[in-house]
Coordinates of C-alpha atoms and ligand atoms in Angstrom, one line a residue:
M10 CA 111.3 102.2 76.9
S11 CA 107.8 103.7 78.0
H12 CA 105.6 101.2 79.9
F13 CA 105.5 100.2 83.6
S14 CA 106.4 96.5 83.5
T15 CA 109.2 97.2 81.1
K16 CA 110.5 100.1 83.4
S17 CA 110.3 97.8 86.4
I18 CA 112.7 95.3 84.7
H19 CA 115.0 97.7 83.0
G20 CA 114.7 101.0 84.8
G21 CA 118.3 100.5 86.6
D22 CA 120.0 98.9 83.6
H23 CA 122.1 102.1 83.0
L24 CA 123.7 101.8 86.6
K25 CA 124.8 98.1 86.1
R26 CA 128.5 97.6 87.0
T27 CA 128.9 94.1 85.7
V28 CA 127.6 91.8 82.9
D29 CA 125.4 89.9 85.1
V30 CA 121.9 90.0 83.8
I31 CA 120.8 90.4 87.4
T32 CA 122.8 92.9 89.5
P33 CA 124.6 90.8 91.9
I34 CA 124.3 91.3 95.7
H35 CA 127.2 93.7 96.5
I36 CA 127.9 93.0 100.1
S37 CA 130.8 95.2 100.6
T38 CA 130.4 98.2 103.1
T39 CA 133.3 100.2 101.7
Y40 CA 134.6 101.1 98.2
S41 CA 138.2 101.9 96.9
Y42 CA 138.9 105.4 96.2
S43 CA 140.2 106.4 92.6
N44 CA 143.9 106.1 92.0
N45 CA 143.6 109.4 89.9
P46 CA 144.0 112.4 92.3
D47 CA 141.8 114.6 90.0
E48 CA 138.9 112.2 90.9
L49 CA 139.2 112.6 94.5
I50 CA 136.2 115.0 95.3
P51 CA 135.6 116.1 98.7
G52 CA 132.1 115.0 100.0
A53 CA 130.9 113.5 96.8
L54 CA 128.1 111.7 98.7
T55 CA 124.9 111.4 96.8
D56 CA 125.6 110.5 93.3
P57 CA 124.7 106.7 92.7
N58 CA 127.8 106.3 90.5
T59 CA 130.2 107.4 93.4
L60 CA 130.4 104.7 96.0
V61 CA 132.3 105.4 99.2
Y62 CA 130.5 103.6 102.1
S63 CA 127.3 101.6 102.0
R64 CA 125.4 103.5 104.8
E65 CA 125.3 106.3 102.1
N66 CA 124.9 104.4 98.9
H67 CA 125.5 101.1 97.4
P68 CA 125.0 99.4 93.9
N69 CA 121.8 97.4 95.0
A70 CA 120.0 100.5 96.6
A71 CA 121.0 102.6 93.6
Q72 CA 119.2 100.0 91.4
V73 CA 116.0 100.2 93.7
E74 CA 115.9 104.0 93.4
A75 CA 116.6 104.0 89.7
I76 CA 113.8 101.5 89.0
V77 CA 111.2 103.2 91.2
E78 CA 112.0 106.5 89.6
S79 CA 111.6 105.1 86.4
I80 CA 108.2 103.7 87.0
T81 CA 106.9 106.5 89.0
G82 CA 108.6 109.6 87.4
Y83 CA 109.6 111.0 90.8
P84 CA 112.9 111.2 92.7
C85 CA 113.0 108.3 95.2
I86 CA 114.8 107.7 98.4
V87 CA 114.9 104.2 99.8
Y88 CA 115.0 103.3 103.4
N89 CA 115.5 100.4 105.6
S90 CA 111.7 100.3 106.7
G91 CA 108.6 102.2 106.2
L92 CA 108.9 103.9 109.5
S93 CA 112.4 105.0 108.6
A94 CA 110.9 106.6 105.6
F95 CA 108.4 108.5 107.9
N96 CA 111.0 109.3 110.4
G97 CA 113.1 110.6 107.5
L98 CA 110.3 112.8 106.4
M99 CA 109.4 114.1 109.8
T100 CA 113.1 114.9 110.4
Q101 CA 113.5 116.8 107.2
I102 CA 110.3 118.9 107.2
N103 CA 110.5 119.6 111.0
P104 CA 106.8 120.3 111.6
K105 CA 105.7 122.2 114.6
V106 CA 102.2 120.9 114.1
L107 CA 101.3 117.6 112.4
A108 CA 97.6 117.1 111.1
I109 CA 97.1 113.3 111.1
G110 CA 94.0 111.0 111.3
Q111 CA 93.4 107.3 111.1
A112 CA 96.9 106.2 110.1
Y113 CA 99.5 103.4 110.8
H114 CA 99.9 103.0 114.5
G115 CA 103.7 103.2 113.9
C116 CA 103.4 106.7 112.3
H117 CA 101.5 107.8 115.3
G118 CA 104.2 106.3 117.5
I119 CA 106.8 108.6 115.8
A120 CA 104.5 111.6 116.3
E121 CA 104.3 110.8 119.9
I122 CA 108.1 110.6 120.2
W123 CA 108.2 114.0 118.6
Q124 CA 105.6 115.3 121.0
R125 CA 107.6 114.0 123.9
N126 CA 111.0 115.3 122.6
F127 CA 110.2 118.3 120.7
G128 CA 106.6 119.5 121.7
L129 CA 105.3 118.6 118.5
K130 CA 101.5 119.5 118.5
K131 CA 99.2 116.6 116.9
I132 CA 96.0 117.7 115.6
D133 CA 93.0 116.0 113.9
I134 CA 93.1 116.0 110.2
N135 CA 89.4 116.2 110.0
G136 CA 89.1 118.9 112.8
D137 CA 90.0 122.5 113.2
L138 CA 93.2 123.2 111.1
N139 CA 93.6 126.6 112.3
E140 CA 96.9 125.8 114.0
L141 CA 98.4 124.4 110.9
K142 CA 101.0 127.0 109.4
K143 CA 103.6 127.3 106.7
G144 CA 106.3 124.6 107.1
D145 CA 103.9 122.1 109.1
L146 CA 102.8 118.9 107.7
M147 CA 99.5 117.1 107.0
H148 CA 99.8 113.3 106.7
L149 CA 97.2 111.3 105.0
E150 CA 96.8 107.7 104.7
T151 CA 94.9 106.5 101.9
P152 CA 93.9 103.6 101.4
I153 CA 93.2 103.6 105.0
N154 CA 94.6 100.7 107.3
P155 CA 92.9 98.4 108.2
Y156 CA 89.7 99.1 106.2
G157 CA 91.0 99.5 102.5
T158 CA 88.7 102.3 102.3
Y159 CA 89.6 105.7 100.5
A160 CA 90.2 109.4 101.5
D161 CA 89.9 112.1 98.9
I162 CA 93.4 113.4 98.4
S163 CA 92.5 116.5 96.4
K164 CA 90.3 117.6 99.4
Y165 CA 93.1 117.2 101.8
A166 CA 95.7 118.9 99.5
E167 CA 93.6 121.8 99.2
K168 CA 93.1 122.0 103.1
A169 CA 96.8 121.6 103.7
H170 CA 97.9 124.1 101.0
E171 CA 95.4 126.7 102.1
K172 CA 97.6 126.7 105.3
G173 CA 100.8 126.7 103.6
A174 CA 101.4 123.1 104.9
L175 CA 102.7 120.3 102.9
L176 CA 100.6 116.9 102.3
S177 CA 102.5 113.5 102.6
V178 CA 100.3 110.6 101.5
D179 CA 101.1 107.0 102.8
A180 CA 99.9 105.2 99.9
T181 CA 101.3 101.7 101.1
F182 CA 97.9 100.1 100.4
A183 CA 97.8 101.3 96.9
P184 CA 101.1 100.9 95.3
P185 CA 101.8 101.9 91.6
P186 CA 100.1 101.4 89.2
L187 CA 97.0 101.7 91.3
L188 CA 97.4 105.1 92.6
D189 CA 99.6 108.2 92.0
P190 CA 99.0 110.6 94.9
F191 CA 101.0 113.6 93.3
E192 CA 98.2 113.7 90.6
F193 CA 95.8 114.8 93.1
G194 CA 98.1 117.2 95.0
A195 CA 100.4 115.3 97.3
D196 CA 103.7 116.8 98.0
I197 CA 105.5 113.9 99.2
V198 CA 104.4 110.2 98.9
M199 CA 105.4 107.4 101.4
H200 CA 105.4 103.5 100.9
S201 CA 106.2 100.8 103.2
A202 CA 108.0 98.7 100.6
T203 CA 107.8 95.9 102.9
K204 CA 104.2 95.3 101.5
F205 CA 103.7 95.4 97.8
F206 CA 106.9 96.6 96.5
G207 CA 108.6 93.6 98.3
G208 CA 105.6 91.4 97.8
H209 CA 107.2 88.2 99.1
S210 CA 107.1 88.9 102.8
D211 CA 110.8 88.4 103.0
L212 CA 112.3 92.0 103.3
L213 CA 111.8 95.2 105.2
A214 CA 111.9 98.5 103.3
G215 CA 110.4 101.9 102.8
L216 CA 110.6 104.7 100.5
L217 CA 109.8 108.3 99.9
L218 CA 108.8 110.0 96.5
V219 CA 109.5 113.7 96.4
K220 CA 109.0 116.3 93.5
N221 CA 112.4 117.6 93.0
N222 CA 116.0 116.6 93.3
E223 CA 117.0 119.3 96.0
L224 CA 114.6 117.7 98.4
K225 CA 116.1 114.3 97.4
E226 CA 119.5 115.5 98.2
Q227 CA 118.5 116.9 101.6
L228 CA 116.7 113.5 102.5
L229 CA 119.9 111.5 101.5
L230 CA 122.1 113.6 103.7
D231 CA 119.7 113.1 106.5
R232 CA 119.5 109.3 105.8
L233 CA 123.4 109.0 105.8
V234 CA 123.6 110.3 109.4
L235 CA 120.6 108.6 110.7
G236 CA 121.7 105.4 109.3
T237 CA 118.6 104.2 107.6
N238 CA 119.6 103.5 104.1
I239 CA 118.5 100.0 103.1
A240 CA 120.7 97.1 103.5
N241 CA 122.5 95.3 100.7
L242 CA 120.8 92.0 100.8
E243 CA 117.4 93.4 101.1
S244 CA 117.6 95.8 98.1
A245 CA 118.8 92.9 96.1
L246 CA 115.7 91.2 97.1
L247 CA 113.6 94.4 96.3
V248 CA 115.1 94.6 92.9
R249 CA 114.1 90.9 92.3
S250 CA 110.4 91.9 93.5
L251 CA 110.2 94.9 91.4
R252 CA 110.6 92.7 88.2
T253 CA 107.1 91.2 88.8
F254 CA 105.6 94.3 90.4
E255 CA 102.8 94.9 88.0
L256 CA 101.7 91.4 87.4
R257 CA 101.5 90.8 91.1
V258 CA 99.6 94.0 92.0
S259 CA 97.3 93.7 89.1
R260 CA 96.3 90.1 89.8
Q261 CA 96.1 90.8 93.5
T262 CA 93.7 93.7 93.0
K263 CA 91.5 91.6 90.6
T264 CA 91.3 88.8 93.0
A265 CA 90.2 91.1 95.9
E266 CA 87.6 92.7 94.0
I267 CA 86.2 89.3 93.0
I268 CA 86.4 88.1 96.6
V269 CA 84.7 91.3 98.2
K270 CA 81.9 91.3 95.5
F271 CA 81.1 87.6 96.2
L272 CA 81.1 88.1 100.0
N273 CA 79.0 91.1 99.8
D274 CA 76.5 89.6 97.1
N275 CA 76.1 86.6 99.4
K276 CA 76.1 88.3 102.7
S277 CA 72.8 86.9 103.7
K278 CA 74.3 83.3 103.8
F279 CA 77.0 84.3 106.3
P280 CA 75.0 85.0 109.6
K281 CA 78.4 85.8 111.4
L282 CA 79.4 88.4 108.9
D283 CA 78.4 91.9 110.1
K284 CA 80.3 94.4 107.8
I285 CA 82.6 94.3 104.9
Y286 CA 84.9 97.4 104.5
H287 CA 86.7 97.9 101.1
G288 CA 87.0 100.9 98.6
S289 CA 85.1 98.9 96.0
L290 CA 81.9 99.1 98.0
Q291 CA 82.4 103.1 98.4
S292 CA 80.2 105.3 96.3
D293 CA 82.1 108.6 96.8
E294 CA 82.5 110.6 93.5
F295 CA 86.3 111.0 93.8
I296 CA 86.8 107.2 93.7
S297 CA 86.5 106.5 90.0
K298 CA 89.2 109.1 89.3
Q299 CA 91.6 108.3 92.2
M300 CA 91.4 104.6 91.7
S301 CA 90.8 104.2 88.1
N302 CA 93.5 101.5 87.9
G303 CA 91.9 99.2 90.3
H304 CA 91.2 98.7 94.1
T305 CA 93.5 97.9 96.9
P306 CA 94.1 94.1 97.5
V307 CA 93.3 94.7 101.3
F308 CA 90.1 94.8 102.9
A309 CA 88.4 94.2 106.3
I310 CA 85.5 92.2 107.8
E311 CA 83.6 92.7 111.1
L312 CA 82.3 89.5 112.6
K313 CA 79.2 89.5 115.0
T314 CA 81.3 88.7 118.1
E315 CA 84.9 89.0 119.4
L316 CA 85.1 85.3 119.8
D317 CA 83.9 84.8 116.2
A318 CA 86.6 87.1 115.0
K319 CA 89.3 85.5 117.3
S320 CA 88.6 82.0 116.1
F321 CA 87.8 82.6 112.3
P322 CA 91.5 82.5 111.2
S323 CA 92.0 79.2 112.6
K324 CA 89.2 77.8 110.4
L325 CA 91.0 78.7 107.2
K326 CA 93.7 76.6 105.4
L327 CA 95.1 79.0 102.8
F328 CA 95.1 82.3 104.8
H329 CA 98.0 82.6 107.3
H330 CA 97.0 84.4 110.5
A331 CA 99.8 86.9 110.6
T332 CA 100.2 90.6 110.3
S333 CA 101.5 92.5 107.3
L334 CA 100.2 92.4 103.7
G335 CA 101.1 92.6 100.1
G336 CA 102.8 89.2 99.8
A337 CA 102.3 86.5 97.3
E338 CA 100.4 84.5 100.1
S339 CA 97.0 85.5 101.4
L340 CA 96.9 86.8 105.1
I341 CA 94.2 87.4 107.7
E342 CA 94.8 89.1 111.0
W343 CA 92.7 89.5 114.1
R344 CA 93.8 93.2 114.0
A345 CA 93.7 94.1 117.6
M346 CA 96.9 92.0 117.9
S347 CA 98.7 94.9 116.3
D348 CA 96.4 97.9 116.8
S349 CA 94.7 98.0 120.3
H350 CA 92.4 100.9 119.2
I351 CA 90.8 98.7 116.5
S352 CA 87.5 97.0 117.1
K353 CA 87.9 93.5 118.6
K354 CA 85.5 92.1 115.9
L355 CA 87.5 93.1 113.0
L356 CA 89.7 91.0 110.7
R357 CA 92.0 92.4 108.1
L358 CA 92.7 90.3 104.9
S359 CA 95.4 90.7 102.3
I360 CA 94.8 89.0 99.1
G361 CA 97.8 87.2 97.6
L362 CA 98.4 85.6 94.4
E363 CA 96.4 82.2 95.0
D364 CA 93.4 81.5 92.7
P365 CA 90.5 83.5 93.8
R366 CA 88.2 80.4 93.8
D367 CA 90.4 78.6 96.2
L368 CA 90.4 81.6 98.4
L369 CA 86.7 81.9 98.3
N370 CA 86.1 78.2 99.1
D371 CA 88.5 78.8 102.0
L372 CA 86.5 81.7 103.3
I373 CA 83.1 80.2 102.9
N374 CA 84.0 77.2 104.6
G375 CA 85.0 79.3 107.7
L376 CA 82.0 81.6 107.3
S377 CA 79.2 79.5 106.4
S378 CA 77.6 77.1 109.0
D379 CA 74.7 75.7 106.9
E380 CA 75.6 72.8 104.6
N381 CA 73.0 73.6 102.0
D382 CA 74.1 77.4 101.8
K383 CA 77.7 76.1 101.4
N384 CA 76.9 73.8 98.5
V385 CA 75.0 76.6 96.8
L386 CA 77.9 79.0 97.2
V387 CA 80.4 76.2 96.0
E388 CA 78.5 75.9 92.8
E389 CA 78.3 79.8 92.5
I390 CA 82.1 79.9 92.8
K391 CA 82.6 77.4 89.9
K392 CA 80.5 79.8 87.8
L393 CA 82.6 82.6 88.3
N394 CA 84.1 84.1 85.1
I395 CA 88.0 84.1 86.0
Ligands
PLP7 C1 103.4 98.4 107.4 C2 103.2 99.9 107.3 C3 104.0 101.0 107.6 C4 105.2 100.5 108.2 O1 106.0 100.1 107.4 P1 107.2 99.2 107.7 O2 108.0 98.7 106.6 O3 106.6 97.9 108.7 O4 108.3 100.0 108.8 C5 103.6 102.3 107.4 N1 102.3 102.5 106.8 C6 101.5 101.6 106.4 C7 100.1 101.9 105.9 C8 101.9 100.2 106.7 O5 100.9 99.2 106.3

């Protein structure tokens, strides 16, 4: 068993407890102890085969971790949300200084709680890093939310390691197989599995990937007392999602590339479109290596005015106006709704699994006001080689 899509379907087979082809949803919170006194081992918590209480482990969470470990090659700890994963990371590393830049507002929110409660010092990842010491943490988000642009992981890994600090990478916007941050020097990788891993907008989950089983054990012990293990039903849904992981992500990335290229090539026909942000439009040298498996399916556009941006989603038929990303359905969000620090002219788009031609037709209907231009563009879309 050697390739991604095979592993995403069979990576947990060795842990199956029943003859069901699909691991059933185990809803029990508690598990009977062995009748054999020799098997009653005090404190046997973190073995996926030893089931005691579902806050520590349960068969569906064990499936998720086994599958993700199989496809990534790294020990995985699953959580009940992406932010739980970040909280687990902060709690275990316990940094005195956190170097962080443009990153998910909720990660900043957790850092602010730490500032309030424990006097954590937050410094700018792109500024003076002299205060960063051994035992501290640098947290990098790439691709960067909400733009879908990229930061050079190797560059930040070097800066963090020079100071003896660890580098964590939130790679939510570029799930496997698009990006492996460890290859470029990351020490810990975080994903909001609510997004592409889940892929159906019907579950909340998060995960950490680490480099050794000792750290995984520590994180599991913390997770047990923080009460942040993924729930039974959600993990069964996540196992369902992983079965189509590669198919979904590879289709979403291709469609996003087609759409971004089309909008960029025809920008002069969209008078209200001011800017397009996406890694595929970035020319930095590191990108061809870091993102050699395809670009993130998320990008952002800025329209000329705030009113244009606020009213654009209502002109679309296929894109739901909603937050989040990574699902089978395409979403667009006037991003100021979720993040008050972002330009009020900015819209974030998450490309789903619809046909790229239909998505493009929807977008040009909303973006183009000239009927002639629109007809030319509709003909161009028909000619796309998809
Ligand atoms: C959604 C998201 C998170 C938070 O994940 P939840 O599952 O919503 O807790 C963290 N980072 C990024 C980049 C995200 O998009």
